[in-house]
Short mmCIF file of C-alpha atoms and ligand atoms in Angstrom, two decimals:
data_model
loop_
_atom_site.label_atom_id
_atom_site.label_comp_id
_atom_site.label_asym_id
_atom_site.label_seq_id
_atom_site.Cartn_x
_atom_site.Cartn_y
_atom_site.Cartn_z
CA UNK L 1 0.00 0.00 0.00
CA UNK L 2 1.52 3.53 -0.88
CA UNK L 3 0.62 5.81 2.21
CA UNK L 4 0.54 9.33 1.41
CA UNK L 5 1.01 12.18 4.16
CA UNK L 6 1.71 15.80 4.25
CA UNK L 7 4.20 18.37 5.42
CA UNK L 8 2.81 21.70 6.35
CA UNK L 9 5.42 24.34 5.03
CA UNK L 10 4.96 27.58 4.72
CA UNK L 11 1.93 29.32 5.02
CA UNK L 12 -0.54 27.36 2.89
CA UNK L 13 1.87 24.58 1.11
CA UNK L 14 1.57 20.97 1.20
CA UNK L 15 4.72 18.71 0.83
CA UNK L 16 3.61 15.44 -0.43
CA UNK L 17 5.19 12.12 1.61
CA UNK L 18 5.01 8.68 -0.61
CA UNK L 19 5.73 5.85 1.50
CA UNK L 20 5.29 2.42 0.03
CA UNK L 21 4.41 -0.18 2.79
CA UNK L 22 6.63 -0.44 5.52
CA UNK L 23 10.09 1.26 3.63
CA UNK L 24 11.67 3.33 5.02
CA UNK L 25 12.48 5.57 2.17
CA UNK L 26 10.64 8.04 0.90
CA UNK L 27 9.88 10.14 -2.04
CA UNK L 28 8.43 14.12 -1.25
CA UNK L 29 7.01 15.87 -4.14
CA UNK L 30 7.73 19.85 -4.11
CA UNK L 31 9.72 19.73 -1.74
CA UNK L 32 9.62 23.73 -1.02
CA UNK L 33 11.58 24.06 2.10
CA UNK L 34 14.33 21.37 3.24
CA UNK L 35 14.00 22.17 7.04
CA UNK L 36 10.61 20.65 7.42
CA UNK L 37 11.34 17.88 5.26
CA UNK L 38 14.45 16.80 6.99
CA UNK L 39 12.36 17.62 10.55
CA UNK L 40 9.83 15.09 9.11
CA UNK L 41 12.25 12.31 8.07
CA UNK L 42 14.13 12.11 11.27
CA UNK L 43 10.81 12.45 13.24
CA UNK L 44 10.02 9.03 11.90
CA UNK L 45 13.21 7.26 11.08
CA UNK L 46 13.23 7.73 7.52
CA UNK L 47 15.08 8.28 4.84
CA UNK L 48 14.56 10.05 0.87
CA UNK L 49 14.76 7.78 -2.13
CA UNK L 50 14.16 10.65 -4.48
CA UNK L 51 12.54 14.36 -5.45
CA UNK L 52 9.22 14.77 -7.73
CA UNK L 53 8.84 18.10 -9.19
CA UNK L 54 5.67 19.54 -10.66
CA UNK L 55 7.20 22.99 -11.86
CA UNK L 56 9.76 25.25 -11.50
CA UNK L 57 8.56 28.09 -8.80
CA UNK L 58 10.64 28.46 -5.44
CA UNK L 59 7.81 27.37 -2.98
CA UNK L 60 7.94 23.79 -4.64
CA UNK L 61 11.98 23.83 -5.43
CA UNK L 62 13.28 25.62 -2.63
CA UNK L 63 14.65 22.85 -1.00
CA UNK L 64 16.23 20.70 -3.65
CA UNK L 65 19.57 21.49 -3.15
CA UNK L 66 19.81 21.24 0.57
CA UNK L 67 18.32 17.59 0.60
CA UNK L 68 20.50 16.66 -2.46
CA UNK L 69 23.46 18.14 -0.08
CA UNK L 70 22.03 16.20 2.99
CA UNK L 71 21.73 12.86 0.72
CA UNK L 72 25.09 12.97 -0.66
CA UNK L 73 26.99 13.50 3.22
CA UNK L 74 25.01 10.70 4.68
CA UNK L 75 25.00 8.06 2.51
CA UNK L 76 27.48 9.37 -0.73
CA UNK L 77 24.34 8.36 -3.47
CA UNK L 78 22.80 11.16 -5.88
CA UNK L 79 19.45 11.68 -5.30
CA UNK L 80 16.84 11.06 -8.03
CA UNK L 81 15.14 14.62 -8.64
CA UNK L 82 12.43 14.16 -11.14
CA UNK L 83 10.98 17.15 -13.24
CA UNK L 84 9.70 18.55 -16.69
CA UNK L 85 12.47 19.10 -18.97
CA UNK L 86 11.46 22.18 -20.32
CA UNK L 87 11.72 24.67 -16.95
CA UNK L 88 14.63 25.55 -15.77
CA UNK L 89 14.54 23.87 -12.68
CA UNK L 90 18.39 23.78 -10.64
CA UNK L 91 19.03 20.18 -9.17
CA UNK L 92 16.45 18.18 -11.48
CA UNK L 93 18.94 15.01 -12.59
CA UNK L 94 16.04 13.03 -14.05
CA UNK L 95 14.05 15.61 -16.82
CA UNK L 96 11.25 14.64 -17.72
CA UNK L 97 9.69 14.98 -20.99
CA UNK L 98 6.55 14.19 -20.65
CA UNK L 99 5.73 13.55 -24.44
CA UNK L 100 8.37 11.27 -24.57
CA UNK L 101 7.95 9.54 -20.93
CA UNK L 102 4.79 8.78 -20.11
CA UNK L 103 5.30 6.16 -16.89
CA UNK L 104 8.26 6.14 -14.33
CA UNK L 105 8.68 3.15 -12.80
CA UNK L 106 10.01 4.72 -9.54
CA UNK L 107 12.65 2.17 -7.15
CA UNK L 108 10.25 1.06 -4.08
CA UNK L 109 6.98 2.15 -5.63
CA UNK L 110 4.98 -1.20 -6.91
CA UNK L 111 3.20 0.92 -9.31
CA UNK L 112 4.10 2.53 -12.12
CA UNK L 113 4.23 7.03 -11.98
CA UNK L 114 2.00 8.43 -14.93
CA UNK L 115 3.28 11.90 -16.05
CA UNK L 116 0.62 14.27 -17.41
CA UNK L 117 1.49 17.79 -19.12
CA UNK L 118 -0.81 20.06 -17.40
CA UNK L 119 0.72 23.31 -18.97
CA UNK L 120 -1.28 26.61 -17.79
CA UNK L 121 0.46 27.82 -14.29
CA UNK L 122 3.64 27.54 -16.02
CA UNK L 123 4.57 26.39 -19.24
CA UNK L 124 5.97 22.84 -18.40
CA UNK L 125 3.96 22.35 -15.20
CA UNK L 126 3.44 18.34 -15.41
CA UNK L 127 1.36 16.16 -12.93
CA UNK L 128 2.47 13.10 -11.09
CA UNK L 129 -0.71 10.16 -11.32
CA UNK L 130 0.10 6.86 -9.11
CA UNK L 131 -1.95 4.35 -7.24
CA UNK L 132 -5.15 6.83 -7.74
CA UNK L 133 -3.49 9.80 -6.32
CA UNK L 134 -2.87 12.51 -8.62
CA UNK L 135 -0.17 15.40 -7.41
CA UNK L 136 -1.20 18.01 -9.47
CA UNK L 137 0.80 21.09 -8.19
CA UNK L 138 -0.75 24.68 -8.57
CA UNK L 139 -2.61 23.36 -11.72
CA UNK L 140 -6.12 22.15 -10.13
CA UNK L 141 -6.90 22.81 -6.75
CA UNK L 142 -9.86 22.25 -4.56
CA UNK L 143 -12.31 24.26 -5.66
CA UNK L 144 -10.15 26.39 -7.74
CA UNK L 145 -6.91 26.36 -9.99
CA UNK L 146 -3.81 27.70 -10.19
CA UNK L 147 -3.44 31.44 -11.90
CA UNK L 148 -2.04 31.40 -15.32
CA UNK L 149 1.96 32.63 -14.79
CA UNK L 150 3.08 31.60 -18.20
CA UNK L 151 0.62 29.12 -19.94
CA UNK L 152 -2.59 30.61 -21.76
CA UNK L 153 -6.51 30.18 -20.77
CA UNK L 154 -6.52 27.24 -23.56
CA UNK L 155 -3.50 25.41 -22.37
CA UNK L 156 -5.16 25.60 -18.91
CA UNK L 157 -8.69 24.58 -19.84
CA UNK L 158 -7.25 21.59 -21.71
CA UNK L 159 -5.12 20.67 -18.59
CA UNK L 160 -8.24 21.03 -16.60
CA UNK L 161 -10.30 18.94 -18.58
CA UNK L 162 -7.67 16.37 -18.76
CA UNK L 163 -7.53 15.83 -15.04
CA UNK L 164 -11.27 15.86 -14.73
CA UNK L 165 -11.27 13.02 -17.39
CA UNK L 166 -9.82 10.68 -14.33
CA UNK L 167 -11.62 8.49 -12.47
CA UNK L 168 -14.08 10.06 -10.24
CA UNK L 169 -12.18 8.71 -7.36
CA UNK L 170 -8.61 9.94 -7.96
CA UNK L 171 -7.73 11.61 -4.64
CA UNK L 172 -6.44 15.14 -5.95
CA UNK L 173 -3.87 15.83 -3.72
CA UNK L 174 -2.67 19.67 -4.93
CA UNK L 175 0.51 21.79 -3.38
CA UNK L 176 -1.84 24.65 -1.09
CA UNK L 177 -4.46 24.37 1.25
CA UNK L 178 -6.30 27.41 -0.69
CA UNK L 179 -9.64 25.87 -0.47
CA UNK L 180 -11.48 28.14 1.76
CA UNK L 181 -10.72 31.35 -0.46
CA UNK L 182 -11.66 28.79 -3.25
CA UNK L 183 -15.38 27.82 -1.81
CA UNK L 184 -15.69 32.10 -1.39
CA UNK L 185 -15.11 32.41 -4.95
CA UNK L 186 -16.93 29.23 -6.28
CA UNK L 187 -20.11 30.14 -4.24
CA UNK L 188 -20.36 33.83 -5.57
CA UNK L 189 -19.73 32.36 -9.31
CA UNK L 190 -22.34 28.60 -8.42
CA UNK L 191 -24.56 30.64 -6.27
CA UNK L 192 -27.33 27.73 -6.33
CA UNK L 193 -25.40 24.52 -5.78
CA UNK L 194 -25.87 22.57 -2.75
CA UNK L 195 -23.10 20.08 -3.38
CA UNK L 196 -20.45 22.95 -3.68
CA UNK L 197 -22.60 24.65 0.00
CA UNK L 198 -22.50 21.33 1.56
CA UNK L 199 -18.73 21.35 0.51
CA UNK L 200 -18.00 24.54 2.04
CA UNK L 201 -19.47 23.49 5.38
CA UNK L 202 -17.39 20.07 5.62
CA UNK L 203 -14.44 22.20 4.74
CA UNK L 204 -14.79 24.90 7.08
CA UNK L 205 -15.36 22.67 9.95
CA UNK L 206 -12.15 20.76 9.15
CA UNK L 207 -10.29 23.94 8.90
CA UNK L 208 -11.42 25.05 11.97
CA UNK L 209 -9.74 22.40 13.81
CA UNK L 210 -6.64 22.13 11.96
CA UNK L 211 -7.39 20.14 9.94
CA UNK L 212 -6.39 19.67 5.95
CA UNK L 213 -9.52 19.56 3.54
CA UNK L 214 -6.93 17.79 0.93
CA UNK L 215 -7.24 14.94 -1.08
CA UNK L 216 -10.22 16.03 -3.01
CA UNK L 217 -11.17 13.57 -5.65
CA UNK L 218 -11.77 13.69 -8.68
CA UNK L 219 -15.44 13.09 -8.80
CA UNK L 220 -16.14 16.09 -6.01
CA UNK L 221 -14.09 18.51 -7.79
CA UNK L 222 -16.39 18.42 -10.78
CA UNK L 223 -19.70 18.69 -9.10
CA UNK L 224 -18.17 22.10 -6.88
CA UNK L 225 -15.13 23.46 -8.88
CA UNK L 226 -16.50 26.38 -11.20
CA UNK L 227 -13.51 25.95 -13.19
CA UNK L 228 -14.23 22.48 -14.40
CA UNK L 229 -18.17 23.55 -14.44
CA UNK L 230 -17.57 26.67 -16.45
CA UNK L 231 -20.44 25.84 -19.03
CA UNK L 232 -23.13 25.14 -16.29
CA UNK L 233 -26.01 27.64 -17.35
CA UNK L 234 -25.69 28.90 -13.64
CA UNK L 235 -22.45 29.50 -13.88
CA UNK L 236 -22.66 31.15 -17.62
CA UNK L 237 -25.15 33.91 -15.72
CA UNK L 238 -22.93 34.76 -13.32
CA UNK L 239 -19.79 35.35 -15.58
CA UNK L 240 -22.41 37.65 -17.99
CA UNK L 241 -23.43 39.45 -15.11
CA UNK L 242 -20.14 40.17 -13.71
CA UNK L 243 -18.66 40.92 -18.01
CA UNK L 244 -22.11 43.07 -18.28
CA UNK L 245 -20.51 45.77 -20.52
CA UNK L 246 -19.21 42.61 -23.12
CA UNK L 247 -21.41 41.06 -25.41
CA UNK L 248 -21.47 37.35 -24.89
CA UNK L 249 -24.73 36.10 -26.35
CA UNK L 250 -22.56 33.54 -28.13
CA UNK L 251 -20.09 32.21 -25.29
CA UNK L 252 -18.19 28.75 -26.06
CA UNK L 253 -16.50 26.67 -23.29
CA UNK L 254 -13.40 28.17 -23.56
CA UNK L 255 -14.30 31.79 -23.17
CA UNK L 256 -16.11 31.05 -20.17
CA UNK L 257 -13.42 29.41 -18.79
CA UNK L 258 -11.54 32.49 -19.65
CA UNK L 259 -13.76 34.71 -18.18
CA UNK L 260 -14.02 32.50 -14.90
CA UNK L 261 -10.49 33.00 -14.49
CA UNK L 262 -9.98 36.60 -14.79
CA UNK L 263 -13.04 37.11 -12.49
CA UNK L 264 -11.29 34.91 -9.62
CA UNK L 265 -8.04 37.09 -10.36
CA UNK L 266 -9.83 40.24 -9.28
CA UNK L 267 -12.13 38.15 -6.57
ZN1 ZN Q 301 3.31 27.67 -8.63
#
């Protein structure tokens, strides 16, 4: 069984712990700050097989180097560091191109890693899929998704609807606890869905003790997320309401998407 469990670092990120059965090394995905990692493995007697990267910004790479360092004086191996070829990303050994390589067979994981391109928060942001848990990075979050850095609206709507083509119980487990401010957003722009208010209550009661309201799945993100919903009629009113002064008697998927987007950005 692969056991999944998260660091808190930062304010609102989530490092990602994979832990197959009973080994005792592990992999960390975004591994933004060394210090809690390293806190985390010596808590619990373990040790780092390797590094899985979804893109290149400092709150998910920040602490490459330091565990590479800490690898390399304790035991004298180079650690695997997974990530997408095409950013720029210091201390990735293993790029990934995710054209090209489509499954990793990882040392200690029984299953095979699927790589998805997810381009839209940056331009080579990839996705990690294994055992039914998808690590998605800034691209989809609960309730929301990530803002578009580098990729455009398309690139992100196509990433979007790729990840809600996965099995409707894929456990989405994405890099920041945003999904409060998410729910805020969703609710103003799904005024009249009870799955998505329901949602918000479980949530906020979790958050109020503590607690993290991640892994989604699959099949709740696309009865509550707006921006996998963006063509629900509901929806469609709200996003003409809020463009009034644009005409969009003639709205397609994509624009609405669009639309959705730049709304939340000024939300
Ligand atoms: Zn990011």
């Amino acid at each position: 069984m692969l056991t999944i469990t998260a660091i808190n670092a930062f304010n609102d990120n989530y490092i990602w712990v994979l832990q197959q059965d009973t080994q005792q090394a592990v992999y960390v995905v975004d591994p933004g700050d060394a210090n809690v990692v390293l806190d985390y493995l010596n808590a619990h007697q373990l040790t780092l097989a390797g590094i899985l990267i979804t893109h290149h910004h400092r709150d998910h790479t920040g602490g490459i180097a330091a565990l590479v360092a800490y690898v390399e004086q304790t035991t004298g191996d180079t650690l695997a560091v997974y990530g997408p070829q095409s950013e720029a990303i210091q201390g990735v050994n293993i790029a990934i191109e995710p054209q090209i390589t489509q499954t990793l067979s990882l040392a200690l994981l029984d299953s095979p890693v699927q790589v998805l391109s997810v381009p839209g928060h940056t331009a080579g942001h990839i996705a990690y899929l294994v055992d039914g848990a998808l690590f998605c990075g800034d691209t989809l979050f609960s309730g929301g998704c990530g803002r578009l850095f580098e990729g455009t609206p398309a690139q992100m709507w196509h990433s979007l609807r790729l990840l809600a083509a996965l099995p409707a119980e894929t456990r989405v487990y994405c890099a920041h606890e945003y999904t409060l401010a998410n729910l805020k957003f969703a609710q103003a722009a799904d005024p009249s869905n009870a799955k998505l208010k329901a949602y918000n209550e479980q949530a906020t009661a979790l958050r109020a003790q503590g607690k993290a309201t991640i892994p989604s799945t699959i099949g709740l993100e696309r009865s509550i997320n707006p921006f996998l919903r963006a063509v629900t009629p509901t929806i469609v009113d709200s996003i003409k309401q809020q463009f009034c002064d644009q005409d969009l008697s003639n709205v397609d998927e994509l624009t609405c998407f669009t639309l959705l987007r730049q709304w939340k950005d000024i939300f």
